[in-house]
XYZ file of C-alpha atoms in Angstrom:
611
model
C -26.759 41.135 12.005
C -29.912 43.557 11.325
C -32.931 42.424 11.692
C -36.045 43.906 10.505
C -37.706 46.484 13.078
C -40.326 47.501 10.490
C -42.354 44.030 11.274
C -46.035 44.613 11.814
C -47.203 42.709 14.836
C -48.302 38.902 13.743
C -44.657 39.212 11.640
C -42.647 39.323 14.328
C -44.708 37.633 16.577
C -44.006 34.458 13.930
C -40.493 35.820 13.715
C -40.101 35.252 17.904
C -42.629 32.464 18.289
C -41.248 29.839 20.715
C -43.632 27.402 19.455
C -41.591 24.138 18.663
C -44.133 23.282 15.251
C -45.439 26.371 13.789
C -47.424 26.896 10.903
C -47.478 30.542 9.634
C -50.541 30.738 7.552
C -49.829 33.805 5.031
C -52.328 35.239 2.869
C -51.164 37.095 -0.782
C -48.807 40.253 -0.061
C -48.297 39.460 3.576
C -44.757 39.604 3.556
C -44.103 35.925 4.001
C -40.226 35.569 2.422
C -39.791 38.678 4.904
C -40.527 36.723 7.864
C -38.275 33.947 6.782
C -35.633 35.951 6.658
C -35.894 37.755 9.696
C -37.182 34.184 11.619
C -33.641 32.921 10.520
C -32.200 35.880 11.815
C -33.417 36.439 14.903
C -32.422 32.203 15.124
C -28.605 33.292 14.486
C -28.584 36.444 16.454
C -30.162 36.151 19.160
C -30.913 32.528 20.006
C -27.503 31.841 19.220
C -28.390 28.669 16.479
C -25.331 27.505 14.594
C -26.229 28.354 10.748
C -25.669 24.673 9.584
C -28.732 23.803 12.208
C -30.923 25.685 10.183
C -32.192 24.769 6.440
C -34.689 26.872 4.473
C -36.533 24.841 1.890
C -38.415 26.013 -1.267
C -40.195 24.646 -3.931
C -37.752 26.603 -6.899
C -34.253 27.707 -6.756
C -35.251 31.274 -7.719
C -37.116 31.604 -4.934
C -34.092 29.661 -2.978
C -31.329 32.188 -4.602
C -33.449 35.058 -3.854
C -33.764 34.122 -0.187
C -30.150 33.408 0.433
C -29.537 36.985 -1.440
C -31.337 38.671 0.780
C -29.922 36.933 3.908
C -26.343 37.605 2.734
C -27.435 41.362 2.305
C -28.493 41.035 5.788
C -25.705 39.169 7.885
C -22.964 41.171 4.945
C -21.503 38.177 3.083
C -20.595 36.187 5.952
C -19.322 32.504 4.703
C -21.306 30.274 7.110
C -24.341 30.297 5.634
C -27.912 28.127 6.803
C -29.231 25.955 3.585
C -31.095 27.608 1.395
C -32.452 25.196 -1.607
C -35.577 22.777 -2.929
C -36.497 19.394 -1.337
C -34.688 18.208 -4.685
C -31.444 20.161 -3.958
C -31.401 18.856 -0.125
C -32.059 15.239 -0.908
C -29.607 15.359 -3.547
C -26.748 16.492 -1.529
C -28.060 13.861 1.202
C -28.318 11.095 -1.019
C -25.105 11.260 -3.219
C -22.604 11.342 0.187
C -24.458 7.485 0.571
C -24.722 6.608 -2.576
C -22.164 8.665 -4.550
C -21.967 10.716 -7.421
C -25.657 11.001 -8.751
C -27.002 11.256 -12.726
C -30.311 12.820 -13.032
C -31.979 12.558 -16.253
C -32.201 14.874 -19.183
C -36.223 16.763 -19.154
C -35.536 16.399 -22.947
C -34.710 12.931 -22.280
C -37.537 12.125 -20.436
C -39.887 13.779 -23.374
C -38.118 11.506 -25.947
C -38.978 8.313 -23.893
C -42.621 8.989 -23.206
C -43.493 10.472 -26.820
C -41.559 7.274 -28.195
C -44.012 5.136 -26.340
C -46.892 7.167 -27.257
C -46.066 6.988 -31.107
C -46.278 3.433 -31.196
C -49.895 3.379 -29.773
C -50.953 6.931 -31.637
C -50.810 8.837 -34.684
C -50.208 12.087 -33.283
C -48.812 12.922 -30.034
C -48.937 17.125 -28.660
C -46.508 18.300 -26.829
C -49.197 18.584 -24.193
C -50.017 14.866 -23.980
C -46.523 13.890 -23.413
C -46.011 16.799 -20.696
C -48.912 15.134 -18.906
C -47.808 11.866 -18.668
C -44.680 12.665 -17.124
C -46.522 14.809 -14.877
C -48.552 11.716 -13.882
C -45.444 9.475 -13.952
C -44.355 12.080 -11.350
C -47.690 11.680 -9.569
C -47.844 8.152 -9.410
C -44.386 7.701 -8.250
C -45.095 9.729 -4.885
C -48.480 7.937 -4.417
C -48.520 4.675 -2.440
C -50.713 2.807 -4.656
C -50.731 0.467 -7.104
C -49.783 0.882 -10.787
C -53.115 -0.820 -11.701
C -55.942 1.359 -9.224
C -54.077 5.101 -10.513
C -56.257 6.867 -12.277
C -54.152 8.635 -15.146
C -54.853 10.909 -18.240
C -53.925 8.277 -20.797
C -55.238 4.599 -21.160
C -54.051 2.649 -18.221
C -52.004 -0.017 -20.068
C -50.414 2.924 -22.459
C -49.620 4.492 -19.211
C -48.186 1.334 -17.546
C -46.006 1.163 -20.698
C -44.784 4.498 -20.792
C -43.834 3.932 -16.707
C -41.926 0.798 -17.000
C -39.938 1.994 -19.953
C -39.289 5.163 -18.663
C -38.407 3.140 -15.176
C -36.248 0.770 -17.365
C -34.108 3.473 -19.128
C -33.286 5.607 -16.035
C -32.314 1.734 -14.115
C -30.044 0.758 -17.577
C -28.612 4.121 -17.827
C -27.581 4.388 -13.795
C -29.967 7.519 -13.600
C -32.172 9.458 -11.228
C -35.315 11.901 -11.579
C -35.921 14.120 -9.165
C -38.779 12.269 -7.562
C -36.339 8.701 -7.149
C -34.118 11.639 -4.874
C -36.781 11.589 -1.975
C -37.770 8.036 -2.599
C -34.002 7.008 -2.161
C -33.334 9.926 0.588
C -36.841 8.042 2.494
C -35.828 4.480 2.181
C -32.243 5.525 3.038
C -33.590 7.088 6.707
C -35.905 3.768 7.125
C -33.385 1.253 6.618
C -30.693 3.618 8.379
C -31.470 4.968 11.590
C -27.885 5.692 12.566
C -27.912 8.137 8.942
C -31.432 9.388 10.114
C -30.278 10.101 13.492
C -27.472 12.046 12.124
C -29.300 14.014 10.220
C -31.669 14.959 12.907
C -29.153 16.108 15.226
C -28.233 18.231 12.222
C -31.039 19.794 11.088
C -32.256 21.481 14.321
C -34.645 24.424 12.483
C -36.555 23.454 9.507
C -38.173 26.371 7.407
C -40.358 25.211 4.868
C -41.760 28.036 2.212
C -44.870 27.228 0.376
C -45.683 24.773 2.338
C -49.174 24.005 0.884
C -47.951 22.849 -2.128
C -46.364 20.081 -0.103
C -47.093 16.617 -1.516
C -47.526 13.175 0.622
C -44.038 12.178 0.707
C -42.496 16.118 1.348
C -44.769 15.630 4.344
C -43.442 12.424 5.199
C -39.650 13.364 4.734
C -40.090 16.324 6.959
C -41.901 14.378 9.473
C -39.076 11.943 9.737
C -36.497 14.795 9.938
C -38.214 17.312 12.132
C -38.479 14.435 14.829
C -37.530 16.544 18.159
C -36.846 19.581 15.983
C -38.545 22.564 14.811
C -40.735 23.121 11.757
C -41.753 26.773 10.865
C -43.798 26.308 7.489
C -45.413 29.072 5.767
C -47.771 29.204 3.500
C -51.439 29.897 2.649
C -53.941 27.332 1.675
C -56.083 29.830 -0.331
C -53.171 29.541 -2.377
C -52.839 25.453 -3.053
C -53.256 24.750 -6.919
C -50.912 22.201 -7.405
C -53.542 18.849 -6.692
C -52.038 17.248 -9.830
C -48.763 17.674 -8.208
C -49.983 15.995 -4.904
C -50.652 19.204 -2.993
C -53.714 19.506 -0.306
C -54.691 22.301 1.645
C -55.234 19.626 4.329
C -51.915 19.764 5.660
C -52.370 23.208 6.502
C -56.147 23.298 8.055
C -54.950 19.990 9.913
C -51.264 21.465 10.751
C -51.878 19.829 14.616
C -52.262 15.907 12.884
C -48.960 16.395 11.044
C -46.504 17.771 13.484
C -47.133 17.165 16.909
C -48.218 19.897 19.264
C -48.662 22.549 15.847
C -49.548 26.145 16.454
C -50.973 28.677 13.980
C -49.989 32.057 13.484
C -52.252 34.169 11.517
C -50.277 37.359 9.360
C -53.431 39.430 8.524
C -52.926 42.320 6.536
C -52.185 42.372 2.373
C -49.055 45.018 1.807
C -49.422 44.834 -2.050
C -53.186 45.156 -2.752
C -55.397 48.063 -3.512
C -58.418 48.035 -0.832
C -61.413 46.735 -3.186
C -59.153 44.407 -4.569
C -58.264 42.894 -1.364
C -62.399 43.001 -0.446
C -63.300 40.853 -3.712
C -60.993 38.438 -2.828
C -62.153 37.638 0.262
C -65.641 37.906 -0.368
C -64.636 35.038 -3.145
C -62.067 32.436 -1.379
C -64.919 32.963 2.044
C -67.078 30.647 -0.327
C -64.488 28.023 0.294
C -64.802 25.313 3.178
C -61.561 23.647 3.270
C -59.686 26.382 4.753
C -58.101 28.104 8.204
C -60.609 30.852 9.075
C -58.531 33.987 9.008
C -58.460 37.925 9.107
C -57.290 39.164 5.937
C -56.797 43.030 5.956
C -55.650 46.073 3.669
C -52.912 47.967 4.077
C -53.652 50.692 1.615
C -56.764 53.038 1.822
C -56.191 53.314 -2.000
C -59.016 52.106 -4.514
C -58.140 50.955 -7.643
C -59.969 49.885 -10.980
C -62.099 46.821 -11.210
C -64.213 46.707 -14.095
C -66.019 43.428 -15.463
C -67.443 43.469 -18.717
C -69.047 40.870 -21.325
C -68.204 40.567 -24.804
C -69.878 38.815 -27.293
C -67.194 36.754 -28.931
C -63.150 36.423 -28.472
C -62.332 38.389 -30.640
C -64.239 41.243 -28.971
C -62.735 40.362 -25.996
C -59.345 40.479 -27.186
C -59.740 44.013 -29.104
C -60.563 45.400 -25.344
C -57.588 43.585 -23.591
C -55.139 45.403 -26.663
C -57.281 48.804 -26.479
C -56.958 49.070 -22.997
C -53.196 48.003 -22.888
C -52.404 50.581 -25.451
C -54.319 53.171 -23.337
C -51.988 52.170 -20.543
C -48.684 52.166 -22.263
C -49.496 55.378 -23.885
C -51.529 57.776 -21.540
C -50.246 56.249 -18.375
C -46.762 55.637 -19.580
C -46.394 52.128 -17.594
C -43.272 50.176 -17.504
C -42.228 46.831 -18.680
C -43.560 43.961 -16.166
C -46.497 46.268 -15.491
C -49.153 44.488 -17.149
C -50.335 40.737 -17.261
C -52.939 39.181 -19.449
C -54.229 35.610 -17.216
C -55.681 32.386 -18.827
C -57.058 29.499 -17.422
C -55.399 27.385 -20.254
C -53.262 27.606 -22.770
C -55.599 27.533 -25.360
C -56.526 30.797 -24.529
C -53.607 32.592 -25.509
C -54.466 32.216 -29.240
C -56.642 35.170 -29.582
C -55.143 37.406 -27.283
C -51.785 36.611 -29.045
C -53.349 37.504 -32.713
C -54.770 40.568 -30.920
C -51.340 41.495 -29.952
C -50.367 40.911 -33.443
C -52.616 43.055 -35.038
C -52.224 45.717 -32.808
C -48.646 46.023 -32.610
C -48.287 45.019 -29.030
C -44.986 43.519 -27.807
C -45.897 40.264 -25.001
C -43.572 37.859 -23.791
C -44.820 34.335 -21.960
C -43.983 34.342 -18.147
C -43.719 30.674 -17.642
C -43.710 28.038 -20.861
C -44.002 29.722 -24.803
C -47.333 27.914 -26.078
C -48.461 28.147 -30.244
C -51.453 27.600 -30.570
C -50.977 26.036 -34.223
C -48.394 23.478 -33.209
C -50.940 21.527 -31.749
C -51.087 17.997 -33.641
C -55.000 18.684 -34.950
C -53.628 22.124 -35.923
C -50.666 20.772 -37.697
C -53.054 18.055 -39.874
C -55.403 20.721 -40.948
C -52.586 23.390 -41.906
C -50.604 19.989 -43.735
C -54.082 19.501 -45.935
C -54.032 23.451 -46.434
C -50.167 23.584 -47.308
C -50.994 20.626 -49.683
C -53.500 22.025 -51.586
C -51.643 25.171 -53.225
C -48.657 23.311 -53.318
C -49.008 19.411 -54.238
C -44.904 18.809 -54.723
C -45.107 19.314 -50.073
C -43.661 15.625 -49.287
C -43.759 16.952 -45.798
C -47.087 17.706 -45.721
C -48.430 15.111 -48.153
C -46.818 12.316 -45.773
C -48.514 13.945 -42.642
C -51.646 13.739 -44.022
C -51.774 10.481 -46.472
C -53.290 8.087 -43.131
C -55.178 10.572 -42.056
C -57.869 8.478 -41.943
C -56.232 5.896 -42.722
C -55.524 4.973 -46.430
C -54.227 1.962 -46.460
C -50.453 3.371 -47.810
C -47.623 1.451 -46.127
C -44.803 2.798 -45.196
C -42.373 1.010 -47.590
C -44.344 3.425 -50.231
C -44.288 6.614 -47.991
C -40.289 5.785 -47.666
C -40.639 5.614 -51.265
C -41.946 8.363 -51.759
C -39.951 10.522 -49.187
C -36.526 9.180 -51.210
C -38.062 9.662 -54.503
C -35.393 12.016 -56.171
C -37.050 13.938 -58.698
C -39.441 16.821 -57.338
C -42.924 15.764 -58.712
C -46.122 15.799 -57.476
C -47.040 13.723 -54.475
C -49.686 12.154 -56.317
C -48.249 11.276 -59.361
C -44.827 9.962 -57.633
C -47.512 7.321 -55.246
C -49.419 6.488 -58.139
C -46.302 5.435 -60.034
C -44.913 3.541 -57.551
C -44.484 -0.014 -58.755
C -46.873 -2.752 -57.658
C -49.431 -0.240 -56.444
C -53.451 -1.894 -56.537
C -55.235 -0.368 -58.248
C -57.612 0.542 -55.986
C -54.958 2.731 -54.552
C -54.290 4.833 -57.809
C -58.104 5.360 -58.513
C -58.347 6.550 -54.729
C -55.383 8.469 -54.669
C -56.757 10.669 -58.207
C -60.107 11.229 -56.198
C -57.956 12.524 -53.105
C -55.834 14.518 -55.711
C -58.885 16.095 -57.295
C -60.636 17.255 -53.700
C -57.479 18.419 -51.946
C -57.006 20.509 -55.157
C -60.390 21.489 -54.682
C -59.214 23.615 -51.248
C -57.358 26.153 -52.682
C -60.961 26.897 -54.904
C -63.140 26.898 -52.051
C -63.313 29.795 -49.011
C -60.707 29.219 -46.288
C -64.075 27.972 -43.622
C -65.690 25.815 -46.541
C -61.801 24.118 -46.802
C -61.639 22.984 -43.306
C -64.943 22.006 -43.044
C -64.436 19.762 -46.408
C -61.278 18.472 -44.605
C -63.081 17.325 -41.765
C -66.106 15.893 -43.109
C -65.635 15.056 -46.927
C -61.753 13.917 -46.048
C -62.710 12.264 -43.265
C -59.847 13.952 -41.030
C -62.893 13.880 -38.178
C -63.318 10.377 -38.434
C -59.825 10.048 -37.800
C -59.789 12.160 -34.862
C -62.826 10.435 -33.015
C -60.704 7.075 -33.738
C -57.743 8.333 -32.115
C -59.671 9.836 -28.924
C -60.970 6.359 -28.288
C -57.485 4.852 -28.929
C -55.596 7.395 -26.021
C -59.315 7.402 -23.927
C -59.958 10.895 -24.366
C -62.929 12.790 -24.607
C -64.015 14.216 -27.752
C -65.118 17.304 -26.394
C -61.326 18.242 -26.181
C -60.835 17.364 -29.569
C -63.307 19.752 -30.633
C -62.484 22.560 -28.592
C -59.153 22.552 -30.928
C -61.300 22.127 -34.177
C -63.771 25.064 -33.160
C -60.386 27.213 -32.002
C -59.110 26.875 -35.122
C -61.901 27.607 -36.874
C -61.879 31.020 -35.174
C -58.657 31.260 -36.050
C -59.479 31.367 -39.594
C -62.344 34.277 -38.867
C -61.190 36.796 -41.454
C -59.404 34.761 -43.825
C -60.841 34.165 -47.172
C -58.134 32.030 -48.929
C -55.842 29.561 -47.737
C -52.409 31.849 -48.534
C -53.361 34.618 -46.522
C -54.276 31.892 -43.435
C -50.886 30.401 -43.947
C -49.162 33.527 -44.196
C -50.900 34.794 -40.818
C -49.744 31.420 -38.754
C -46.463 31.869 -39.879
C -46.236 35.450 -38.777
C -48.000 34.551 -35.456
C -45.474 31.888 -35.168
C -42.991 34.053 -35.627
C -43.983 36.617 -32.791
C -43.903 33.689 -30.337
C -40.501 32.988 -30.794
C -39.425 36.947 -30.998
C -41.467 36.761 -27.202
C -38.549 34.602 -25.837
C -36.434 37.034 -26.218
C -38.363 40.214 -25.553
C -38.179 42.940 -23.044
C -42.025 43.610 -24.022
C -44.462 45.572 -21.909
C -47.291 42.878 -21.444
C -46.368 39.443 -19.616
C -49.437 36.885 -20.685
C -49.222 33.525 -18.708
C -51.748 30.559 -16.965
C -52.658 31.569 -13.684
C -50.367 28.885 -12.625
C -47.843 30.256 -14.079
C -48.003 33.767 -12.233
C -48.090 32.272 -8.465
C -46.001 34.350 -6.398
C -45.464 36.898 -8.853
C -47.484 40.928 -8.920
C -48.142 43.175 -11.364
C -49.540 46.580 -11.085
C -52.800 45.778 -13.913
C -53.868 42.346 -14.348
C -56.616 41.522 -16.836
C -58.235 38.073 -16.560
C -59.752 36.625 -19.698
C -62.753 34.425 -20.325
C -64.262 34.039 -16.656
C -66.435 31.894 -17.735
C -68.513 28.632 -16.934
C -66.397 25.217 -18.101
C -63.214 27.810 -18.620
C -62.931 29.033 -14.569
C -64.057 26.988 -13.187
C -63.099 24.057 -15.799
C -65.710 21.520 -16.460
C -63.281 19.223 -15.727
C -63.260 20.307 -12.107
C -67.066 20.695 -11.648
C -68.138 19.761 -8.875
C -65.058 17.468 -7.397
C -62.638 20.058 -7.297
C -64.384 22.884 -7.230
C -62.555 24.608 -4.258
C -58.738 24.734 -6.029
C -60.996 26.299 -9.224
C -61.766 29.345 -6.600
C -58.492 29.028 -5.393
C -56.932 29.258 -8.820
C -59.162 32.410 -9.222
C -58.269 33.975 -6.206
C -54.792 33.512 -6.907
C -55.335 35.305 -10.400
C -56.990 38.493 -8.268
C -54.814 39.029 -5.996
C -51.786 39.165 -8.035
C -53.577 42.992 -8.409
C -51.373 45.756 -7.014
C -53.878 48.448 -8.426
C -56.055 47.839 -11.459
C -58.290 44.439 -12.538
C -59.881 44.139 -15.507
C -62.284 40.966 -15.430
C -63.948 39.721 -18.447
C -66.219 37.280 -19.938
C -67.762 36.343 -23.191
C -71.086 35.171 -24.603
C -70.168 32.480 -27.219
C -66.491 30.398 -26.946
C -66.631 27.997 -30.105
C -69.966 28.789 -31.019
C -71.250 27.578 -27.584
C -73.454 29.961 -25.359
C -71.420 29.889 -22.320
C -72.558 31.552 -18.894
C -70.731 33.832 -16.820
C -68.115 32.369 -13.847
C -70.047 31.968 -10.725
C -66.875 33.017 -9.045
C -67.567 37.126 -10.739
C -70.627 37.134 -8.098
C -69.046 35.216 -5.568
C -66.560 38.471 -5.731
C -69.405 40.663 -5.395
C -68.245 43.070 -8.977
C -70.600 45.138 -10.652
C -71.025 44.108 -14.374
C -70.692 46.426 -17.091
């Protein structure tokens, strides 16, 4: 079996380490997966460990595929093979030769469940609000705390509803989610010590990669597993950005208090960064406290770009992102997977996607697709829109009829939806049998100002939808139904106002969403030159030029983070820098939604010149 002779020092000194608990702390471009590899190995080879001793655990089965690839490159397709998979993959195959054949549940499933719940306290529910409650179902299920003291993103008894039926479907349905495998796979090694003790004998070397994004109960599983065995974990705290997961960089500063008699070994030198880029980043994740102190070094001599500049809006913003990416493609002739355009949120995306549209530049998303204008608000305002140049829209007149509410019941909406002539939404509610009258004199003054859109300029429409309609009203109703702050409501409002920048009449606008609609779905299926993605979504990953949008106060860090979480905001930003091979472009902007906003403290923490 070969094994790696090209290992700088502190890699093969964690590849050898005799250390019984190691923690290999691994900053960007280190060359962690390459230790792995070569630490299971060097196991086989020459310390003469049986392969089913040894499991390698990862937090996604790419990165679990990708290992085992490599190792069967190595060892040339041999059949007896270590394990290479997620914690979800291991307890899966532990818990289903106890407890039989296993049913996990549907994601899509899932979705359905919690949105159901949702719709019966709500109006409107995003796609984003139902994504987050399952992420704090998730959250909650691996905390050891009560139901009633867990702070969630939703109304606490809307939450507790959305748990119990979601907990009452998977128990009718004989079903599992991924979190009830480590539960079960826990309980089953507390109330069976003969199945623990088997499995300890078993699993002699445990390799854990990306081990800082660890939650509680990982930790506890692999405690109760690695009990007279090995743990090598690797990882890098720098890089934990996963708290709403259950991550904390505190199992790797605190290794020792976790696995008895821990050791550290430091890898020190960055194999995929430019020197300045490699300099900024330290110089930014120093400001940090709750960290290993560590020597980071370049391996490159090689300075690349790293320009910062300030723009006054978005928009102006945007234009430079697509100038500069057409400068690459065509002067520097870069290939696909070259280029990546980072956001803090989602919400982001919008103008650099209409950019892209404008200027002809192919993207694709790296991690999840994200439209802008199929968020809920969006979809109201566009309904009102849609409405006014075309009043026979049942779809859009029955989106928007209780919004505020107008006192139309849903025996008349069905009504109206079944009516089967095609008339005007109007005239078909006004005719409906048994209607008050107050109803048909409201529902002629709603006629006459929704018809009143289509007269109006496209920024004088939505304002007259959320004012004079009341849509607004509506809105601050619903955030104190779901407990959520307004301010996110009106980020939304004053994003889609930008949105309409440009647009004089309300065909054009709808013309342009569908078109930008359109370019999101062609993305799935693109082989396009420019990746755009969350910073999240780029962990791991490296691209040659990386551009990082809006660094700016209450975007990176978030306000939502300021000050209690303040550290995995530089972390997220460190992780967005050194995804760098060569060129960073860094930029910020004077106004987002008509607010002054200030520049990210992290751009001096960095130490960049502005431009």
């Amino acid at each position: 079996m070969f094994i790696d002779n090209n290992l700088d020092i502190k890699q093969q000194e964690a590849v050898d380490t005799n250390y019984k608990n190691v923690e290999v702390c691994a900053p960007p471009g280190s060359g962690k997966t390459t230790v792995i590899i070569n630490r299971v190995c060097n196991l086989i080879e020459n310390r003469k460990v049986k392969p089913h001793n040894i499991i390698v655990i990862t937090f996604t089965k790419a990165a679990a595929v990708n290992m085992k690839k490599r190792y069967l490159n190595i060892s040339k397709g041999t059949n007896n093979t270590p394990f290479f998979g997620t914690f979800h993959s291991l307890f899966y195959k532990i818990l289903s030769k106890y407890t039989g054949k296993i049913n996990i549940i549907e994601q899509e499933k899932s979705y359905e469940i919690v949105k159901h719940v949702l719709n019966l306290y709500m109006d409107s529910v995003s796609d984003e609000k139902v994504k987050k409650v399952l992420n704090d179902i998730s959250f909650f299920k691996n905390q050891d705390s009560s139901i009633y003291n867990f702070d969630s993103s939703i109304d606490r008894s809307v939450f507790i509803d959305c748990f119990e039926s979601y907990e009452e479907y998977k128990a009718k349905n004989s079903l599992m989610d991924f979190d009830d495998l480590q539960l079960k796979s826990k309980r089953l090694f507390l109330q069976r010590n003969d199945v623990l003790c088997n499995y300890r004998k078993l699993f002699k070397y445990i390799l854990v990669d990306e081990f800082q994004d660890c939650d509680r109960l990982q930790i506890e599983l692999l405690q109760l597993i690695s009990y007279s065995n090995s743990i090598f974990a690797v990882g890098d705290e720098d890089q934990c950005i996963y708290s709403f997961r259950g991550s904390n960089p505190e199992c790797m500063v605190n290794f020792h208090k976790y696995f008895d008699g821990g050791r550290k070994i430091f890898l020190s030198t960055n194999y995929r960064s430019n020197k300045n880029i490699v300099d900024i980043s330290k110089a930014l994740i120093s400001n940090n406290k709750n960290r290993n102190s560590k020597i980071i070094k370049e391996n490159k001599e090689t300075i690349g770009k790293i320009n910062f500049s300030v723009f006054e809006r978005k928009v102006d913003e945007s234009n430079y992102v697509s100038d500069k990416i057409k400068e690459f493609i065509d002067i520097n002739k870069v290939e696909v997977n070259d280029i990546a355009v980072l956001y803090r949120t989602n919400i982001e995306s919008r103008s650099i996607i209409d950019s892209f549209l404008k200027n002809n530049i192919k993207f694709k998303f790296l991690d999840k697709k994200y439209n802008f204008f199929e968020h809920f608000i969006c979809q109201d305002i566009i309904a009102y829109l849609k409405l006014s140049v075309d009043e026979y829209d049942r779809n859009s007149f029955i989106k928007i009829i209780n919004k505020p509410y107008r006192y139309v019941s849903k025996i008349n909406i069905h009504k109206l939806r079944k009516y089967p002539v095609k008339e005007n939404c109007f005239d078909i509610l006004r005719g409906i049998d048994g209607l008050p009258i107050f109803q048909i004199k409201n529902m002629g003054k709603l006629k006459r100002k929704i018809s009143k859109l289509s007269k109006i300029r496209l920024d004088e429409a939505v304002d007259l939808i959320l004012n004079k309609l009341g849509y607004i009203n509506y809105l601050k109703e619903y955030c104190n139904k779901v407990n959520t702050d307004i301010s996110e409501v009106e980020d939304i409002i004053e994003e889609f106002k930008d949105a309409c920048y440009g647009y004089n009449n309300i065909k054009d606008f709808l013309e342009y969403v569908e078109e930008f609609s359109n370019s999101i779905k062609d993305s799935l299926t693109s082989n396009a030159d420019v990746i755009i993605s969350s910073i999240h979504g780029v962990k791991g990953m490296e691209f040659k030029n990386v551009f990082i949008i809006n660094c700016n106060e209450g975007i990176i860090p978030h306000s939502n983070s300021i000050p209690k979480s303040i550290e995995e905001e530089r972390r997220l930003f460190y992780v967005g820098i050194t995804r760098t091979i060569e060129n960073l472009e860094l930029c910020s902007v004077k106004t987002i939604n008509g607010k002054t906003v200030k520049v990210s403290r992290f751009i001096e923490e960095c130490e960049v010149i502005t431009q």
